[in-house]
Short mmCIF file of C-alpha atoms in Angstrom, two decimals:
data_model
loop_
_atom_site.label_atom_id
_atom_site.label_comp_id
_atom_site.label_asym_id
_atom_site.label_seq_id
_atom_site.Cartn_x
_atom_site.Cartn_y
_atom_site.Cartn_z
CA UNK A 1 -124.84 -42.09 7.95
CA UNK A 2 -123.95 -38.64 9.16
CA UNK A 3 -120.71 -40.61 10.61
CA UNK A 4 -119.62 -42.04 7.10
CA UNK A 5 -120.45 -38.78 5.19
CA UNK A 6 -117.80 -37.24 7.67
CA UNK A 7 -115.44 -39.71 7.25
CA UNK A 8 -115.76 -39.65 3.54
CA UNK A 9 -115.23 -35.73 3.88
CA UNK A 10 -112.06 -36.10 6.14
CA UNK A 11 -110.60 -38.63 3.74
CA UNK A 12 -110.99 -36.60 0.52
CA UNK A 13 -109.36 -33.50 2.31
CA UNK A 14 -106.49 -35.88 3.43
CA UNK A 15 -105.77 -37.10 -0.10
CA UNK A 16 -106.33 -33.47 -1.59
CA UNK A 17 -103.93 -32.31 1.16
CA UNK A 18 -101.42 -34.70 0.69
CA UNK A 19 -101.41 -34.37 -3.48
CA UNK A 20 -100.36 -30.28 -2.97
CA UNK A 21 -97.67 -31.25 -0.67
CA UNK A 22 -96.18 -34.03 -3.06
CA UNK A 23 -95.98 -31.33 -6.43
CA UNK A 24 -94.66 -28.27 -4.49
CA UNK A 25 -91.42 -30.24 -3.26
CA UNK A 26 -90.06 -30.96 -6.66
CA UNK A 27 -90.33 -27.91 -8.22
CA UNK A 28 -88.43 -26.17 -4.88
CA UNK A 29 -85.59 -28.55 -5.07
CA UNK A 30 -85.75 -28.41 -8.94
CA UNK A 31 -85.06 -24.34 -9.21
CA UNK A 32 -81.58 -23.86 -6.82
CA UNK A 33 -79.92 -26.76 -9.94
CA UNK A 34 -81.16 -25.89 -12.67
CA UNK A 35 -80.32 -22.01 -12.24
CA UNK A 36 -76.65 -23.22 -10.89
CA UNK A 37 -75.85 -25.47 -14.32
CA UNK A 38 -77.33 -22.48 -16.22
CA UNK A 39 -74.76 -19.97 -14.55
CA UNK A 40 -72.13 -22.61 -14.64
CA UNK A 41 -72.16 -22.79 -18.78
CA UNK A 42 -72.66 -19.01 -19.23
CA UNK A 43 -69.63 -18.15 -17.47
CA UNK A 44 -67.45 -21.12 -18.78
CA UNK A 45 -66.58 -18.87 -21.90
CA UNK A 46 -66.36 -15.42 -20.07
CA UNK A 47 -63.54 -17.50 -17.97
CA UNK A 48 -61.62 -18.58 -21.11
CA UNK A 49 -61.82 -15.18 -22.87
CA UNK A 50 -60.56 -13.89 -19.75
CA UNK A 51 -57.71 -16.08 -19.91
CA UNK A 52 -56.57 -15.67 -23.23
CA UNK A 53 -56.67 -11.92 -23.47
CA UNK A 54 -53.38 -11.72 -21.55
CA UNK A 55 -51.79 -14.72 -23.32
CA UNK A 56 -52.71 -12.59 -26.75
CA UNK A 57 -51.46 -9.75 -25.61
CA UNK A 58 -47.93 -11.24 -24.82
CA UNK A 59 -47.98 -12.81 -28.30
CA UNK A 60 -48.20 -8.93 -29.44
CA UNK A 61 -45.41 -8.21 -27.29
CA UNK A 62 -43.26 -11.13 -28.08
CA UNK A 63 -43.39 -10.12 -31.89
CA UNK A 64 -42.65 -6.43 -31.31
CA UNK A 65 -39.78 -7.29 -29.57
CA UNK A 66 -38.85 -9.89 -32.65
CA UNK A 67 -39.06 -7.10 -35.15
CA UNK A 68 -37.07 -4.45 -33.17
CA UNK A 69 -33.73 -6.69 -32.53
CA UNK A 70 -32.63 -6.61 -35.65
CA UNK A 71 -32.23 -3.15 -35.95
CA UNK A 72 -30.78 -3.08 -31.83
CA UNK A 73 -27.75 -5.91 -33.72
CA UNK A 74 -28.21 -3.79 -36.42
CA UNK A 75 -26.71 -0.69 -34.73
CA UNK A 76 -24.43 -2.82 -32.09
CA UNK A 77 -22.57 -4.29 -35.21
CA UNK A 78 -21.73 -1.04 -37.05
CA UNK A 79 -18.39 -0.63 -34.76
CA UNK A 80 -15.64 1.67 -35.27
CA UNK A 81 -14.68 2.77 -38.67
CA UNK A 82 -10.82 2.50 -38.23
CA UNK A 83 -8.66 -0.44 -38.60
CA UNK A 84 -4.93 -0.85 -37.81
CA UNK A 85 -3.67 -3.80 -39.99
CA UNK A 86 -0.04 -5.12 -39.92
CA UNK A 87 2.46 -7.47 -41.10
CA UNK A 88 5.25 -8.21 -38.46
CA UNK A 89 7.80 -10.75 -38.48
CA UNK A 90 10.08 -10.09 -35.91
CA UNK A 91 6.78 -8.18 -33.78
CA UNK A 92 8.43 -4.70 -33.84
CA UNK A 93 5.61 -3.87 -36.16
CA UNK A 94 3.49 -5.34 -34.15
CA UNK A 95 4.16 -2.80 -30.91
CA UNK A 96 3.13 0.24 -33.25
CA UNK A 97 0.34 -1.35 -34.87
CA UNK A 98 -0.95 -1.62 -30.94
CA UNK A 99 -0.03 1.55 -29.97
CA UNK A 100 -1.94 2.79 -32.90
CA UNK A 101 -4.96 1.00 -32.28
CA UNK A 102 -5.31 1.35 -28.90
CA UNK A 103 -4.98 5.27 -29.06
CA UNK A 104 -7.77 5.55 -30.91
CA UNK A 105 -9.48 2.22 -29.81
CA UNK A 106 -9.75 0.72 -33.05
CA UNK A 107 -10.13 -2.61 -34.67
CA UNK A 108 -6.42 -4.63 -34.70
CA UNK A 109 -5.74 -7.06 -37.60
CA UNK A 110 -2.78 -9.00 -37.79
CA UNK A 111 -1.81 -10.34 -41.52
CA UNK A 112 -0.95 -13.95 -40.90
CA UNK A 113 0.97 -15.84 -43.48
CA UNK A 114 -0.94 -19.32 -44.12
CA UNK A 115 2.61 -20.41 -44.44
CA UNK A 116 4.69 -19.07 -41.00
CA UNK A 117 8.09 -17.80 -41.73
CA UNK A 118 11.40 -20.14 -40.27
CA UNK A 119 14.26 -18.09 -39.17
CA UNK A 120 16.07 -19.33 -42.07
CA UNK A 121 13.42 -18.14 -44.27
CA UNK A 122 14.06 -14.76 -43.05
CA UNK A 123 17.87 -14.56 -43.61
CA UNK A 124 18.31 -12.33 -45.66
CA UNK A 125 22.21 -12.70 -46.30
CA UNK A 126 20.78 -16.29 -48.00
CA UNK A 127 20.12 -15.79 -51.58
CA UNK A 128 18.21 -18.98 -51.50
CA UNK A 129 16.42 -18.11 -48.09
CA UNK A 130 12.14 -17.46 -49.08
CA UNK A 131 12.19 -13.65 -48.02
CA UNK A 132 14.88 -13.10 -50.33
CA UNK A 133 12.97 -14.99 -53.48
CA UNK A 134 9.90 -13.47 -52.59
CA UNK A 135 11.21 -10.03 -52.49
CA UNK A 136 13.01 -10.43 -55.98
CA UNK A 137 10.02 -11.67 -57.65
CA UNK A 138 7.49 -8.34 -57.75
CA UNK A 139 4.85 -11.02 -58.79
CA UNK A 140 5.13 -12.75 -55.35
CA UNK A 141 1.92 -13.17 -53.40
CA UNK A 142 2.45 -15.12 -50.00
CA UNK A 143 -0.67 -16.64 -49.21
CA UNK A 144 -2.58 -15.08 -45.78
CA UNK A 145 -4.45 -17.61 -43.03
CA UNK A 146 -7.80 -15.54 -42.11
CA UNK A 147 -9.45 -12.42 -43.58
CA UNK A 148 -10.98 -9.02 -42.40
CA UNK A 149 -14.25 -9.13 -41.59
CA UNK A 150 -16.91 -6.63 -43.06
CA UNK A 151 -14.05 -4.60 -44.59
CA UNK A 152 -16.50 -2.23 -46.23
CA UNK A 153 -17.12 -0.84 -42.24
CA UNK A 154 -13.75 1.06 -42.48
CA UNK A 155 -13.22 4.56 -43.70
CA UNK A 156 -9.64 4.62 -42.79
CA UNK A 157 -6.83 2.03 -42.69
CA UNK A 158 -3.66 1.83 -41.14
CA UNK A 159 -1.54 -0.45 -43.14
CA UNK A 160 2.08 -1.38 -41.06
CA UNK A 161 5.18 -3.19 -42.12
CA UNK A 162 8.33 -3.71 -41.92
CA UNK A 163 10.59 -2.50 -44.65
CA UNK A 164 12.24 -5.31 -46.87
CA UNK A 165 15.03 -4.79 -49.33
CA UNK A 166 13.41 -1.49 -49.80
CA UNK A 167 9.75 -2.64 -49.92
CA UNK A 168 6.82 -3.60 -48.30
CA UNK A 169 6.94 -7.94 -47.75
CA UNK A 170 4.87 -9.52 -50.64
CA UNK A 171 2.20 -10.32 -48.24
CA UNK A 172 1.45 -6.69 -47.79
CA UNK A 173 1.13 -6.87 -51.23
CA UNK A 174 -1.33 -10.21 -51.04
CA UNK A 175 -3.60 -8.20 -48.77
CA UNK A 176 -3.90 -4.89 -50.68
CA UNK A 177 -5.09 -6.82 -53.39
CA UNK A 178 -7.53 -9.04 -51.27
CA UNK A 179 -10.23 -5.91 -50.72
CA UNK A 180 -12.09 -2.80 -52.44
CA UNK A 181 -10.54 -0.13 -50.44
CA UNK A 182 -12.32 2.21 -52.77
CA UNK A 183 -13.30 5.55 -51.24
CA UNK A 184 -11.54 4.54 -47.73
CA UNK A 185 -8.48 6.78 -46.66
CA UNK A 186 -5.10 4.27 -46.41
CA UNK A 187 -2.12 5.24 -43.85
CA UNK A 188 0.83 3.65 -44.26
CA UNK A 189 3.76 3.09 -41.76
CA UNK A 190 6.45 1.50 -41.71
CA UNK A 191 9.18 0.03 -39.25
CA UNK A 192 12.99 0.01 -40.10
CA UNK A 193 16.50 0.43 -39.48
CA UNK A 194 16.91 3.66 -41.66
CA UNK A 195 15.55 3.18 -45.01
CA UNK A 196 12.12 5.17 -45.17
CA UNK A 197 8.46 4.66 -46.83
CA UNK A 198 8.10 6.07 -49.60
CA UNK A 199 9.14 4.00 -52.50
CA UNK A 200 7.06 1.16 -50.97
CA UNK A 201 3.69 3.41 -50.85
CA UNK A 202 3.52 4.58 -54.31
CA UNK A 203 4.06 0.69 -54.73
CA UNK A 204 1.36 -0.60 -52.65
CA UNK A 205 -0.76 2.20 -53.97
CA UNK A 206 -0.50 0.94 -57.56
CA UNK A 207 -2.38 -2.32 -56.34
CA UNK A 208 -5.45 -0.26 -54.91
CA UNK A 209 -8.00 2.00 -57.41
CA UNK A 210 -10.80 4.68 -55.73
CA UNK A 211 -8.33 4.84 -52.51
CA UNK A 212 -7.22 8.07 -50.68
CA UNK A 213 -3.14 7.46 -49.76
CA UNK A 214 -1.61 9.18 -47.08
CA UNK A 215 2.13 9.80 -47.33
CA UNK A 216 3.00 7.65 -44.21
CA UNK A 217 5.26 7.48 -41.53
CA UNK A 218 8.24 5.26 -40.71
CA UNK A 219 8.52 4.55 -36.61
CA UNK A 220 10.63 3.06 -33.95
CA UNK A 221 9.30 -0.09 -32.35
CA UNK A 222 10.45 1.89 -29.22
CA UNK A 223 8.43 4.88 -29.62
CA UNK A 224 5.87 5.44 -26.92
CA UNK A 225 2.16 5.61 -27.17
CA UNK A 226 2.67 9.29 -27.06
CA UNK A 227 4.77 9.71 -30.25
CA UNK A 228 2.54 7.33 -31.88
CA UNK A 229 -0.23 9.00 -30.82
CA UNK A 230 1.49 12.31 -31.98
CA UNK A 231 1.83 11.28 -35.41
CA UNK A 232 -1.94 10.23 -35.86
CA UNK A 233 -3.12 12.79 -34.23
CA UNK A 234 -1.31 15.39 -36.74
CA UNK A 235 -3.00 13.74 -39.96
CA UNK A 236 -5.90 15.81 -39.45
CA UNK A 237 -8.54 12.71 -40.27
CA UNK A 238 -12.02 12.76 -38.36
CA UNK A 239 -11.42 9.24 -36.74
CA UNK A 240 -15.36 9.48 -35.25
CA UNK A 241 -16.89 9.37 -38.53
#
């Protein structure tokens, strides 16, 4: 009897033993997971804020940079406020007009007849030729290929030509008439073989209104850069305006 009670004692101690082992395992194993999913989610949104801090601030940048440019163009695009523009047929004009421009590194414009002129058109012993016709009708107005851009940029213009029959060509005429030169200052010059500017100013300065007119100065297409040069420089303008 004493030998079963013993037995029964040992058994129930087994069992008893046995349960505590089988519920402590689980909740060991259980702890290390759940705490390592928990950390996993909470730091899943700290990541992505993390991430797209920099990409805002970029955005920020990228805009700034946007707005400013204009006003960088802006200030590129302003240029210089002199232009040399010229009519040249024969392109003894056209070596002044250079000179000119170059001395004070302005803008160059050419004046480009739409139509181009044929050496007979220029023979000027041909009643019939189209200089000729064009220069005895005061209403003339060649047509010109091409325009100045932003005009209103200027202060001061050099207009050159060649002296025809006394006058400016009509296309110098065409032009004039093309822009506002109100409130810009206008220099004239003139290439020839010994008739001088002045009758084809005041001409050219009847087509303008609000314009200040120089008296001019006929050249040489020989004349160096530093008789040019002399010339401008003696006008007394402020070409840095």
């Amino acid at each position: 009897m004493k030998k079963f009670a013993a037995l029964l004692l040992t058994f129930v101690m087994a069992v008893s033993l046995a349960a505590c082992a089988g519920n402590s395992e689980p909740a060991e194993t259980s702890t290390p997971d759940a705490e390592s999913s928990i950390s996993a989610e909470s730091t899943t949104p700290e990541s992505s804020e993390a991430v797209s801090e920099p990409e805002s601030e970029l955005a920020t940048d990228s805009q700034t940079e946007e707005t400013e440019s204009p006003a960088d163009t802006d200030t590129e695009s302003i240029g210089t406020n002199v232009l040399v523009a010229y009519f040249s047929a024969t392109g003894t004009t056209e070596g002044v007009a250079e000179n000119i421009a170059g001395g004070l590194d302005a803008d160059l414009y050419e004046i480009v007849l739409e139509e181009p002129y044929t050496d007979a058109d220029l023979d000027y012993h041909d009643d019939n030729s189209r200089s000729t016709i064009e220069m005895n009708d005061p209403s003339s107005r060649p047509a010109i290929s091409g325009s100045v851009e932003n005009m209103e940029q200027y202060s001061i213009v050099f207009i050159g030509y060649p002296i025809w029959w006394g006058e400016a060509p009509r296309i110098v005429s065409t032009f004039m008439e093309n822009y506002d030169f109100s409130g810009k200052t206008i220099v004239p010059f003139c290439t020839s073989e010994g008739s001088g500017i002045s009758s084809s100013v005041s001409n050219l300065e009847e087509l303008t209104s609000g314009a200040t007119w120089l008296d001019g100065q006929r050249l040489n297409g020989s004349d160096s850069l530093d008789t040019v040069m002399e010339w401008v420089n003696s006008l007394g303008l402020d070409f840095d305006a």
